[in-house]
Short mmCIF file of C-alpha atoms and ligand atoms in Angstrom, two decimals:
data_model
loop_
_atom_site.label_atom_id
_atom_site.label_comp_id
_atom_site.label_asym_id
_atom_site.label_seq_id
_atom_site.Cartn_x
_atom_site.Cartn_y
_atom_site.Cartn_z
CA MET A 1 4.63 5.58 23.54
CA SER A 2 1.55 5.31 21.62
CA LYS A 3 1.34 3.43 18.33
CA LYS A 4 1.41 4.90 15.27
CA LEU A 5 -1.33 4.77 12.29
CA TYR A 6 -0.69 5.58 8.59
CA ILE A 7 -3.92 6.21 6.46
CA GLU A 8 -4.43 7.03 2.69
CA THR A 9 -7.95 7.73 1.92
CA LEU A 10 -8.86 7.54 -1.47
CA GLY A 11 -12.32 8.21 -3.49
CA CYS A 12 -15.01 10.49 -2.03
CA ALA A 13 -16.48 12.27 0.93
CA MET A 14 -17.75 9.43 2.56
CA ASN A 15 -14.60 7.48 2.39
CA GLU A 16 -12.53 10.96 4.32
CA ARG A 17 -15.59 10.45 6.72
CA ASP A 18 -15.08 6.75 7.45
CA SER A 19 -11.10 7.74 7.70
CA ALA A 20 -12.22 10.35 9.99
CA HIS A 21 -14.32 7.98 12.41
CA ILE A 22 -11.45 4.95 12.08
CA ILE A 23 -9.09 7.68 13.46
CA ALA A 24 -11.24 8.40 16.08
CA GLU A 25 -11.52 5.05 17.25
CA LEU A 26 -8.20 3.67 16.83
CA GLU A 27 -6.84 6.55 18.99
CA GLU A 28 -9.71 6.57 21.79
CA LYS A 29 -9.84 2.81 22.27
CA GLU A 30 -6.50 1.46 20.97
CA SER A 31 -4.12 4.52 21.58
CA TYR A 32 -2.84 4.70 18.37
CA ALA A 33 -1.36 8.42 16.80
CA LEU A 34 -1.64 9.49 13.34
CA THR A 35 1.50 10.23 11.37
CA ASN A 36 2.04 10.67 7.92
CA ASN A 37 4.92 8.50 7.45
CA PRO A 38 4.16 4.44 6.43
CA LYS A 39 7.78 4.35 7.36
CA GLU A 40 7.85 4.64 10.92
CA ALA A 41 3.31 2.92 11.40
CA ASP A 42 2.76 0.23 13.27
CA LEU A 43 -0.61 0.04 11.30
CA ILE A 44 -0.90 1.12 7.86
CA LEU A 45 -4.20 1.01 6.17
CA ILE A 46 -5.63 2.21 2.21
CA ASN A 47 -9.08 2.98 2.06
CA THR A 48 -10.36 2.65 -1.12
CA CYS A 49 -12.23 3.69 -4.25
CA SER A 50 -13.89 1.27 -6.40
CA VAL A 51 -16.02 3.75 -8.72
CA ARG A 52 -14.01 3.08 -11.67
CA GLU A 53 -11.17 0.44 -12.67
CA LYS A 54 -7.96 2.60 -12.58
CA PRO A 55 -7.90 3.13 -8.88
CA GLU A 56 -9.07 0.02 -7.92
CA LYS A 57 -6.10 -1.61 -10.37
CA LYS A 58 -3.41 0.24 -8.62
CA LEU A 59 -4.29 -1.02 -5.01
CA PHE A 60 -2.32 -4.11 -5.83
CA SER A 61 1.12 -1.87 -7.01
CA GLU A 62 0.21 0.09 -4.19
CA ILE A 63 0.45 -2.36 -1.03
CA GLY A 64 3.68 -3.67 -2.90
CA GLN A 65 5.29 -0.56 -1.77
CA TYR A 66 3.90 -0.36 1.84
CA ALA A 67 5.21 -4.14 2.33
CA LYS A 68 8.65 -2.91 1.21
CA VAL A 69 8.82 0.26 3.35
CA LYS A 70 7.14 -0.76 6.21
CA LYS A 71 8.43 -1.88 9.38
CA GLN A 72 8.86 -5.17 9.88
CA ASP A 73 5.81 -5.76 12.45
CA ALA A 74 3.94 -3.48 11.10
CA LYS A 75 0.16 -4.26 9.63
CA ILE A 76 -1.23 -3.50 6.43
CA GLY A 77 -4.90 -3.78 6.19
CA VAL A 78 -7.83 -2.41 3.58
CA CYS A 79 -10.36 -0.83 3.84
CA GLY A 80 -13.42 0.85 1.51
CA CYS A 81 -15.56 0.39 -1.17
CA THR A 82 -12.72 -1.76 -2.69
CA ALA A 83 -12.42 -3.98 0.11
CA SER A 84 -16.28 -4.67 0.02
CA HIS A 85 -15.80 -5.23 -3.53
CA LEU A 86 -13.18 -7.70 -3.65
CA GLY A 87 -13.22 -9.03 -0.18
CA ASP A 88 -11.23 -12.52 0.39
CA GLU A 89 -9.57 -12.35 -3.11
CA ILE A 90 -7.11 -9.19 -2.01
CA LEU A 91 -6.15 -11.78 0.93
CA LYS A 92 -5.58 -14.03 -1.65
CA ARG A 93 -3.25 -12.35 -4.18
CA SER A 94 -1.25 -10.50 -1.47
CA LYS A 95 0.82 -11.83 1.59
CA SER A 96 1.16 -8.57 2.90
CA VAL A 97 -2.29 -8.10 4.04
CA ASP A 98 -3.20 -8.39 7.47
CA PHE A 99 -6.80 -7.90 6.81
CA VAL A 100 -9.56 -6.16 4.92
CA LEU A 101 -13.07 -4.47 6.25
CA GLY A 102 -15.73 -3.17 4.08
CA ALA A 103 -16.85 0.09 3.74
CA ARG A 104 -19.60 -0.92 5.43
CA ASN A 105 -18.36 -2.70 8.37
CA VAL A 106 -16.02 0.49 9.69
CA SER A 107 -17.37 0.47 13.21
CA LYS A 108 -15.31 -3.11 13.84
CA ILE A 109 -11.97 -1.14 12.98
CA SER A 110 -10.42 -1.93 16.58
CA GLN A 111 -12.04 -5.29 16.81
CA ILE A 112 -10.27 -5.95 12.78
CA ILE A 113 -6.80 -5.09 14.13
CA HIS A 114 -6.37 -7.62 16.27
CA GLN A 115 -7.14 -10.63 13.91
CA LYS A 116 -5.10 -12.07 11.20
CA ARG A 117 -5.46 -12.23 7.84
CA VAL A 118 -9.55 -11.86 7.79
CA ALA A 119 -12.02 -10.21 5.57
CA TRP A 120 -14.91 -8.55 6.94
CA VAL A 121 -17.14 -7.14 4.04
CA ASP A 122 -20.75 -8.18 5.67
CA ILE A 123 -22.92 -5.79 2.88
CA ASP A 124 -25.97 -6.45 5.34
CA TYR A 125 -23.94 -5.20 8.00
CA ASP A 126 -26.02 -1.85 9.86
CA ASP A 127 -24.04 0.11 11.86
CA SER A 128 -26.47 3.08 11.38
CA THR A 129 -27.31 3.66 15.29
CA TYR A 130 -23.45 3.08 16.15
CA VAL A 131 -22.35 5.77 17.81
CA PHE A 132 -18.20 6.46 17.12
CA SER A 133 -15.80 8.02 19.04
CA GLN A 134 -15.59 11.75 18.63
CA ASN A 135 -11.85 13.32 17.20
CA HIS A 136 -10.71 14.87 20.33
CA HIS A 137 -9.02 17.74 18.06
CA SER A 138 -11.43 20.67 17.51
CA ALA A 139 -11.81 21.87 13.98
CA LEU A 140 -13.62 24.74 11.88
CA LYS A 141 -15.46 21.97 9.82
CA GLY A 142 -16.82 18.62 11.02
CA MET A 143 -18.43 16.19 8.49
CA ILE A 144 -21.22 14.13 9.82
CA ASN A 145 -22.94 10.83 7.99
CA ILE A 146 -27.30 10.86 7.38
CA SER A 147 -27.46 8.11 5.70
CA ILE A 148 -25.39 5.06 4.86
CA GLY A 149 -26.16 2.95 1.42
CA CYS A 150 -27.47 3.82 -1.43
CA ASP A 151 -31.10 2.58 -2.63
CA LYS A 152 -30.67 4.32 -6.16
CA LYS A 153 -29.48 1.65 -8.93
CA CYS A 154 -27.94 3.87 -11.54
CA THR A 155 -26.71 1.24 -14.23
CA TYR A 156 -23.05 2.55 -14.41
CA CYS A 157 -22.56 2.38 -10.53
CA ILE A 158 -20.57 0.23 -8.56
CA VAL A 159 -21.51 2.07 -4.82
CA PRO A 160 -24.84 0.34 -3.99
CA HIS A 161 -22.70 -3.26 -4.38
CA THR A 162 -19.72 -1.70 -2.15
CA ARG A 163 -22.15 0.60 0.52
CA GLY A 164 -25.75 -1.54 0.66
CA ASN A 165 -28.72 -0.53 1.02
CA GLU A 166 -29.78 2.91 2.22
CA ILE A 167 -30.64 3.41 5.89
CA SER A 168 -31.16 6.72 7.52
CA ILE A 169 -28.89 7.55 10.68
CA PRO A 170 -31.49 8.74 13.58
CA ALA A 171 -31.66 12.41 13.59
CA ASP A 172 -31.35 12.30 17.29
CA LEU A 173 -27.69 11.43 16.83
CA ILE A 174 -26.91 13.60 13.67
CA LEU A 175 -27.92 16.59 16.24
CA GLN A 176 -26.12 15.11 18.98
CA GLU A 177 -22.80 14.72 16.56
CA ALA A 178 -24.02 18.72 15.54
CA LYS A 179 -24.22 19.98 18.92
CA ARG A 180 -20.82 18.21 19.97
CA PHE A 181 -18.78 19.72 17.13
CA VAL A 182 -20.03 23.05 17.88
CA ASP A 183 -19.00 23.00 21.28
CA SER A 184 -15.43 22.44 20.37
CA GLY A 185 -15.14 24.93 18.26
CA THR A 186 -16.72 23.81 14.72
CA LYS A 187 -18.02 26.52 12.56
CA GLU A 188 -19.64 24.79 9.72
CA ILE A 189 -20.58 21.33 9.11
CA LEU A 190 -20.79 19.41 6.36
CA LEU A 191 -23.98 16.40 6.10
CA LEU A 192 -22.78 13.19 4.00
CA GLY A 193 -24.15 10.95 2.15
CA GLN A 194 -24.86 9.14 -1.22
CA ASN A 195 -28.56 10.22 -1.96
CA VAL A 196 -28.53 13.26 1.47
CA ASN A 197 -32.19 14.49 -0.15
CA ASN A 198 -33.69 10.81 0.62
CA TYR A 199 -32.95 11.49 3.98
CA GLY A 200 -35.57 9.58 6.48
CA ARG A 201 -37.36 7.12 4.11
CA ARG A 202 -35.84 3.79 6.01
CA PHE A 203 -34.14 3.80 9.50
CA SER A 204 -33.08 0.87 11.18
CA SER A 205 -36.12 1.12 14.33
CA PRO A 206 -39.14 3.21 14.45
CA HIS A 207 -38.45 6.63 13.81
CA ARG A 208 -40.45 9.85 14.26
CA ALA A 209 -41.42 11.28 10.53
CA ILE A 210 -39.00 13.28 9.04
CA ASN A 211 -37.43 14.14 6.26
CA PHE A 212 -33.98 16.29 4.63
CA THR A 213 -35.53 19.49 4.77
CA GLN A 214 -36.56 18.94 8.07
CA LEU A 215 -33.54 17.70 9.12
CA LEU A 216 -31.16 21.15 7.52
CA HIS A 217 -34.28 23.34 9.48
CA GLU A 218 -33.61 21.03 12.73
CA ILE A 219 -30.18 21.61 12.27
CA SER A 220 -29.53 25.74 11.72
CA GLN A 221 -31.23 25.25 14.83
CA ILE A 222 -28.07 24.77 17.03
CA ASP A 223 -26.50 27.98 18.46
CA GLY A 224 -22.94 28.51 17.29
CA LEU A 225 -23.22 26.74 14.13
CA GLU A 226 -22.67 29.40 11.46
CA ARG A 227 -22.74 27.42 8.24
CA ILE A 228 -24.23 24.35 6.53
CA ARG A 229 -22.94 22.12 3.60
CA PHE A 230 -24.16 18.83 2.14
CA THR A 231 -23.55 16.24 -0.42
CA SER A 232 -24.27 14.66 -2.46
CA PRO A 233 -28.38 15.49 -2.69
CA HIS A 234 -30.25 13.89 -5.87
CA PRO A 235 -31.46 16.32 -8.88
CA LEU A 236 -34.67 14.04 -8.46
CA HIS A 237 -35.59 14.19 -5.38
CA MET A 238 -34.77 18.54 -5.17
CA ASP A 239 -38.41 19.87 -4.71
CA ASP A 240 -39.84 23.12 -3.83
CA ASP A 241 -40.16 22.63 -0.31
CA PHE A 242 -36.23 22.05 -0.12
CA ILE A 243 -35.53 24.42 -2.75
CA LEU A 244 -37.61 27.54 -0.46
CA GLU A 245 -35.68 26.37 2.90
CA PHE A 246 -32.16 26.32 1.33
CA ALA A 247 -32.60 29.63 -0.36
CA LYS A 248 -34.23 31.06 3.00
CA ASN A 249 -31.86 29.51 5.45
CA PRO A 250 -29.08 31.81 6.22
CA LYS A 251 -27.22 29.19 7.57
CA ILE A 252 -27.50 26.89 4.47
CA CYS A 253 -24.08 27.97 2.43
CA LYS A 254 -25.28 28.91 -1.11
CA ALA A 255 -23.31 26.67 -2.89
CA ILE A 256 -24.79 23.48 -4.27
CA HIS A 257 -23.54 19.54 -6.16
CA MET A 258 -25.59 18.32 -8.50
CA PRO A 259 -24.53 15.32 -9.98
CA LEU A 260 -26.05 15.80 -13.89
CA GLN A 261 -24.18 12.55 -15.52
CA SER A 262 -25.54 13.45 -18.98
CA GLY A 263 -27.96 16.07 -20.35
CA SER A 264 -28.83 13.88 -22.79
CA SER A 265 -32.93 12.50 -21.59
CA GLU A 266 -32.11 9.47 -23.48
CA ILE A 267 -28.49 8.66 -21.61
CA LEU A 268 -30.36 9.88 -18.75
CA LYS A 269 -33.09 6.65 -18.69
CA LYS A 270 -30.65 4.20 -20.11
CA MET A 271 -28.81 5.55 -16.77
CA LYS A 272 -31.92 4.97 -14.97
CA ARG A 273 -31.46 8.85 -12.90
CA GLY A 274 -35.14 9.02 -12.58
CA TYR A 275 -34.89 12.63 -14.19
CA SER A 276 -34.63 14.37 -17.41
CA LYS A 277 -32.83 17.27 -19.04
CA GLU A 278 -35.90 19.08 -18.58
CA TRP A 279 -35.80 18.79 -15.18
CA PHE A 280 -32.81 19.24 -14.54
CA LEU A 281 -32.63 22.87 -15.83
CA ASN A 282 -36.23 23.56 -14.43
CA ARG A 283 -34.68 22.68 -10.58
CA VAL A 284 -31.50 24.87 -11.67
CA GLU A 285 -33.66 27.85 -13.01
CA LYS A 286 -35.86 27.58 -9.71
CA MET A 287 -32.66 27.79 -7.51
CA ARG A 288 -31.15 30.75 -9.42
CA SER A 289 -34.30 32.67 -9.19
CA LEU A 290 -34.19 32.49 -5.52
CA ILE A 291 -30.75 32.84 -5.07
CA PRO A 292 -28.58 34.54 -7.72
CA GLN A 293 -25.50 34.38 -6.14
CA LEU A 294 -25.69 29.99 -6.31
CA SER A 295 -22.74 28.63 -7.39
CA ILE A 296 -23.03 24.66 -8.44
CA GLY A 297 -21.27 22.33 -9.10
CA THR A 298 -21.89 18.73 -11.17
CA ASP A 299 -20.41 15.20 -11.74
CA ILE A 300 -20.50 14.46 -15.76
CA ILE A 301 -19.82 10.71 -17.14
CA VAL A 302 -18.93 11.50 -20.65
CA GLY A 303 -18.82 8.06 -23.08
CA PHE A 304 -21.90 6.00 -21.27
CA PRO A 305 -22.20 3.08 -24.26
CA THR A 306 -24.50 4.25 -26.97
CA GLU A 307 -23.83 7.81 -26.51
CA SER A 308 -23.97 9.87 -29.25
CA GLU A 309 -22.19 12.78 -30.47
CA GLU A 310 -25.82 14.27 -30.35
CA ASP A 311 -26.35 12.99 -26.79
CA PHE A 312 -22.91 14.64 -26.14
CA LEU A 313 -23.82 17.88 -27.49
CA GLU A 314 -27.09 18.03 -25.46
CA THR A 315 -24.82 17.60 -22.11
CA LEU A 316 -22.82 20.82 -23.56
CA ASP A 317 -26.04 22.71 -23.75
CA VAL A 318 -26.41 22.07 -20.14
CA LEU A 319 -22.95 23.39 -19.30
CA GLU A 320 -24.15 26.61 -21.24
CA LYS A 321 -27.05 26.73 -19.69
CA VAL A 322 -26.14 25.94 -16.15
CA ARG A 323 -22.62 27.45 -16.18
CA PHE A 324 -21.46 25.24 -13.41
CA ASP A 325 -18.89 26.63 -11.35
CA THR A 326 -17.14 22.96 -11.13
CA VAL A 327 -17.59 20.14 -12.60
CA TYR A 328 -15.90 16.78 -12.45
CA SER A 329 -15.66 14.81 -15.12
CA PHE A 330 -15.20 11.10 -15.87
CA ILE A 331 -14.89 8.86 -18.99
CA TYR A 332 -17.39 5.91 -18.41
CA SER A 333 -15.57 2.72 -16.84
CA SER A 334 -17.20 -0.55 -16.59
CA ARG A 335 -17.92 -1.73 -13.40
CA PRO A 336 -19.20 -5.37 -12.22
CA HIS A 337 -22.19 -5.72 -10.44
CA THR A 338 -23.72 -2.62 -12.62
CA GLU A 339 -26.42 -3.51 -15.20
CA ALA A 340 -24.76 -1.33 -18.26
CA HIS A 341 -21.64 -4.72 -17.30
CA TYR A 342 -23.91 -7.27 -17.75
CA TRP A 343 -25.88 -5.24 -21.04
CA LEU A 344 -21.97 -5.02 -22.79
CA GLU A 345 -21.57 -8.19 -21.28
CA GLU A 346 -24.51 -9.34 -22.64
CA ASP A 347 -23.63 -7.33 -26.26
CA LYS A 348 -26.58 -5.50 -25.89
CA VAL A 349 -25.01 -2.35 -26.31
CA HIS A 350 -20.97 -1.36 -26.87
CA LEU A 351 -18.30 1.01 -25.35
CA VAL A 352 -17.77 4.55 -26.94
CA ASP A 353 -14.63 4.73 -28.64
CA GLU A 354 -11.69 5.70 -26.39
CA GLU A 355 -10.03 8.40 -28.65
CA ILE A 356 -14.33 9.70 -29.04
CA ALA A 357 -14.64 9.51 -25.45
CA LYS A 358 -11.29 11.10 -24.57
CA GLU A 359 -11.68 14.09 -27.62
CA ARG A 360 -15.36 14.87 -25.44
CA LEU A 361 -13.98 15.02 -22.18
CA ASN A 362 -11.35 17.17 -23.40
CA ARG A 363 -14.24 19.16 -25.01
CA LEU A 364 -15.66 19.26 -21.61
CA LYS A 365 -13.27 20.62 -19.78
CA ASP A 366 -11.99 23.30 -21.82
CA ARG A 367 -15.45 24.83 -22.78
CA HIS A 368 -15.67 24.81 -18.61
CA LYS A 369 -12.32 26.12 -18.32
CA GLU A 370 -13.25 29.02 -20.54
CA ILE A 371 -16.81 29.92 -18.41
CA LEU A 372 -15.18 29.50 -15.30
CA ALA A 373 -12.63 32.19 -16.36
CA GLU A 374 -15.16 34.31 -17.66
CA ASP A 375 -17.52 33.81 -14.64
CA ASN A 376 -14.45 34.26 -11.86
CA ALA A 377 -13.72 37.49 -13.46
CA LYS A 378 -17.23 39.14 -12.99
CA GLN A 379 -16.45 38.72 -8.91
CA ILE A 380 -13.91 40.95 -9.17
CA GLY A 381 -15.16 43.81 -6.57
CA LYS A 382 -17.97 41.79 -5.40
CA ILE A 383 -17.96 41.30 -1.89
CA HIS A 384 -18.06 37.49 -0.17
CA GLN A 385 -18.58 35.81 2.71
CA VAL A 386 -15.02 34.34 3.57
CA LEU A 387 -14.72 31.41 6.62
CA ILE A 388 -10.65 31.79 7.17
CA GLU A 389 -9.09 28.62 7.80
CA SER A 390 -5.71 29.00 7.57
CA PHE A 391 -2.54 31.04 7.17
CA ASP A 392 0.07 30.32 5.09
CA MET A 393 3.01 31.57 7.10
CA GLN A 394 5.75 32.07 4.31
CA ASN A 395 3.96 33.67 2.08
CA LEU A 396 2.17 35.75 4.63
CA PHE A 397 -1.90 35.45 3.82
CA LEU A 398 -5.08 33.72 4.89
CA GLU A 399 -7.02 31.00 2.97
CA GLY A 400 -10.67 30.40 3.29
CA ARG A 401 -13.60 29.28 1.39
CA SER A 402 -16.77 31.62 0.61
CA ASP A 403 -20.35 31.03 1.12
CA THR A 404 -19.89 29.93 -3.05
CA ASN A 405 -17.60 27.54 -1.92
CA LYS A 406 -14.56 29.67 -3.60
CA LEU A 407 -11.40 29.42 -2.16
CA VAL A 408 -10.58 33.04 -1.21
CA ARG A 409 -6.47 34.02 -0.84
CA ILE A 410 -6.28 37.23 1.48
CA LYS A 411 -3.42 39.55 2.29
CA ASP A 412 -3.55 39.54 5.74
CA LYS A 413 -2.96 38.70 9.61
CA GLU A 414 -3.11 35.45 10.94
CA SER A 415 -5.24 36.47 14.06
CA PHE A 416 -8.53 36.14 10.88
CA VAL A 417 -8.10 32.33 11.41
CA GLY A 418 -11.57 31.23 12.05
CA SER A 419 -13.70 34.32 11.60
CA LEU A 420 -16.41 34.56 9.17
CA CYS A 421 -15.18 37.89 7.14
CA ASP A 422 -16.76 40.08 4.00
CA VAL A 423 -14.09 40.04 1.87
CA ARG A 424 -13.73 42.38 -1.69
CA ILE A 425 -12.43 40.35 -4.63
CA THR A 426 -9.45 42.13 -6.56
CA GLU A 427 -8.04 39.50 -8.59
CA VAL A 428 -8.52 36.32 -10.03
CA LYS A 429 -6.50 33.14 -10.61
CA GLY A 430 -7.60 30.62 -12.21
CA ALA A 431 -10.28 28.73 -10.29
CA GLN A 432 -9.05 31.00 -7.04
CA LEU A 433 -10.14 34.56 -5.73
CA ILE A 434 -8.17 37.13 -4.15
CA GLY A 435 -9.32 39.88 -2.11
CA LYS A 436 -9.48 42.05 0.78
CA LEU A 437 -11.43 42.26 4.03
CA ALA A 438 -14.20 44.44 3.67
N1 LIG B 501 -24.22 9.58 -4.51
C1 LIG B 501 -24.01 10.67 -6.17
C2 LIG B 501 -22.01 9.76 -6.36
C3 LIG B 501 -21.40 8.99 -6.31
S1 LIG B 501 -20.16 8.67 -7.23
C4 LIG B 501 -24.84 10.90 -6.93
O1 LIG B 501 -25.72 10.04 -7.40
O2 LIG B 501 -24.05 11.42 -8.12
C5 LIG B 501 -18.94 9.69 -7.93
C6 LIG B 501 -19.21 10.34 -9.74
O3 LIG B 501 -18.82 9.21 -9.87
C7 LIG B 501 -20.83 10.04 -9.73
O4 LIG B 501 -21.53 11.21 -9.50
C8 LIG B 501 -20.16 9.65 -11.49
O5 LIG B 501 -19.96 11.02 -12.07
C9 LIG B 501 -18.83 9.26 -11.21
N2 LIG B 501 -19.13 7.39 -11.75
C10 LIG B 501 -19.84 6.59 -10.75
N3 LIG B 501 -19.29 5.35 -11.66
C11 LIG B 501 -19.02 5.48 -12.87
C12 LIG B 501 -18.58 4.31 -13.96
N4 LIG B 501 -18.77 3.55 -13.92
N5 LIG B 501 -17.68 5.52 -14.53
C13 LIG B 501 -17.29 6.71 -14.79
N6 LIG B 501 -17.46 7.80 -13.39
C14 LIG B 501 -18.49 7.33 -12.68
FE1 LIG B 502 -24.47 5.75 -6.95
FE2 LIG B 502 -26.78 6.66 -8.35
FE3 LIG B 502 -26.87 5.86 -5.95
FE4 LIG B 502 -24.86 8.05 -6.79
S1 LIG B 502 -27.33 7.67 -6.51
S2 LIG B 502 -23.87 6.46 -5.44
S3 LIG B 502 -24.81 7.40 -8.88
S4 LIG B 502 -25.87 4.11 -7.57
FE1 LIG B 503 -16.58 6.98 -2.52
FE2 LIG B 503 -15.53 5.42 -4.02
FE3 LIG B 503 -16.89 4.46 -2.50
S1 LIG B 503 -16.62 7.19 -5.03
S2 LIG B 503 -18.59 5.40 -2.42
S3 LIG B 503 -14.71 5.26 -2.23
S4 LIG B 503 -16.66 3.48 -4.61
#
């Protein structure tokens, strides 16, 4: 009988991809099978995120809960960004943890599970050319890492500390992985990196010159691949060439995540984002002029140290002008090993009052809800191309994502799962669109 693996994945798409790698490695090399019940697992893994303080703090109570319910001989491993960040300390603080594996060291998973009470968190480790085992289960959508780490030093962000410097994965490996996905039935590929459009700036060994725009073009030539998405691009690197390829390549979905962080050029400077409010709006305008139906998502931090009401109004102004389709918004959380954290420690800046930050976050969320309701209502009668991903047997509807990344439900038959269908929108419920096959 195969051993059972339970894995909990927190954080961003990079962590989801790392978990997929871990699962594939353990299935192939160590004969594990996935379970969604920690009580029957032989190995429990927590793939952690440390981008904000709260989830990181919850880690130890979570370990305690798993330790209570686990089988007697089951092991517990902590992986991901908090593993990189806290390393050995996790072993010191919790006797229940068997090993700690950093976000940069995922390729060593099948070795570390045989070790006792070790922490492998080598931040300089380079697994950019490691070929991970392939997941055998065919899936409509696949994720591919195109780079590891991040070279930016945004002053609020712990990621460069947890994932190390940025290295691009060789283009041939990416193309091979994409072809393997397509051969097993995958229709849509999501390219991943902390800063995807910086692709090609540094490889670990000599490589032909290639940038993100060229990579997108090469991937799109794979026969049988229908859709390409990517996340996250950095607004600074969205040059005209990229925008033209994005607009004219029919396989690239017309949805983009553009992390704004703040609408105030002053705050953006303090965040070291490298662009201004005007540049961000200019890029949006250029893309919208070529792709009127473009859907734009974003990340926003409120309450970055020194953010004034005027700064925040600039953020609201960008929201009014861009009318984002999705907004992930967060209150600033001070993270160790970041520049802003040192400014706070040295009293050079102060935190925005918590109540004020909460009030700003609510204002932002409320206004975005109104915008979304107004814009979604305009979708009624329009036709969207939807990749049908699943069929709900109980309620008898199909579900999928439009080219513009909106969740769409359709009352129809199961047989359409896996197809790209034109759907006419008839109704809107919150962020969800409901329609009929056109
Ligand atoms: N590489 C991506 C972001 C990765 S982190 C980019 O450049 O946008 C994901 C999101 O978490 C960020 O976009 C940011 O909005 C948020 N975030 C990062 N550090 C944070 C902090 N210290 N406090 C609050 N939110 C933070
Ligand atoms: Fe963090 Fe900035 Fe890198 Fe994104 S680009 S991961 S926000 S340092
Ligand atoms: Fe992702 Fe969280 Fe790490 S957002 S990169 S898992 S700190």
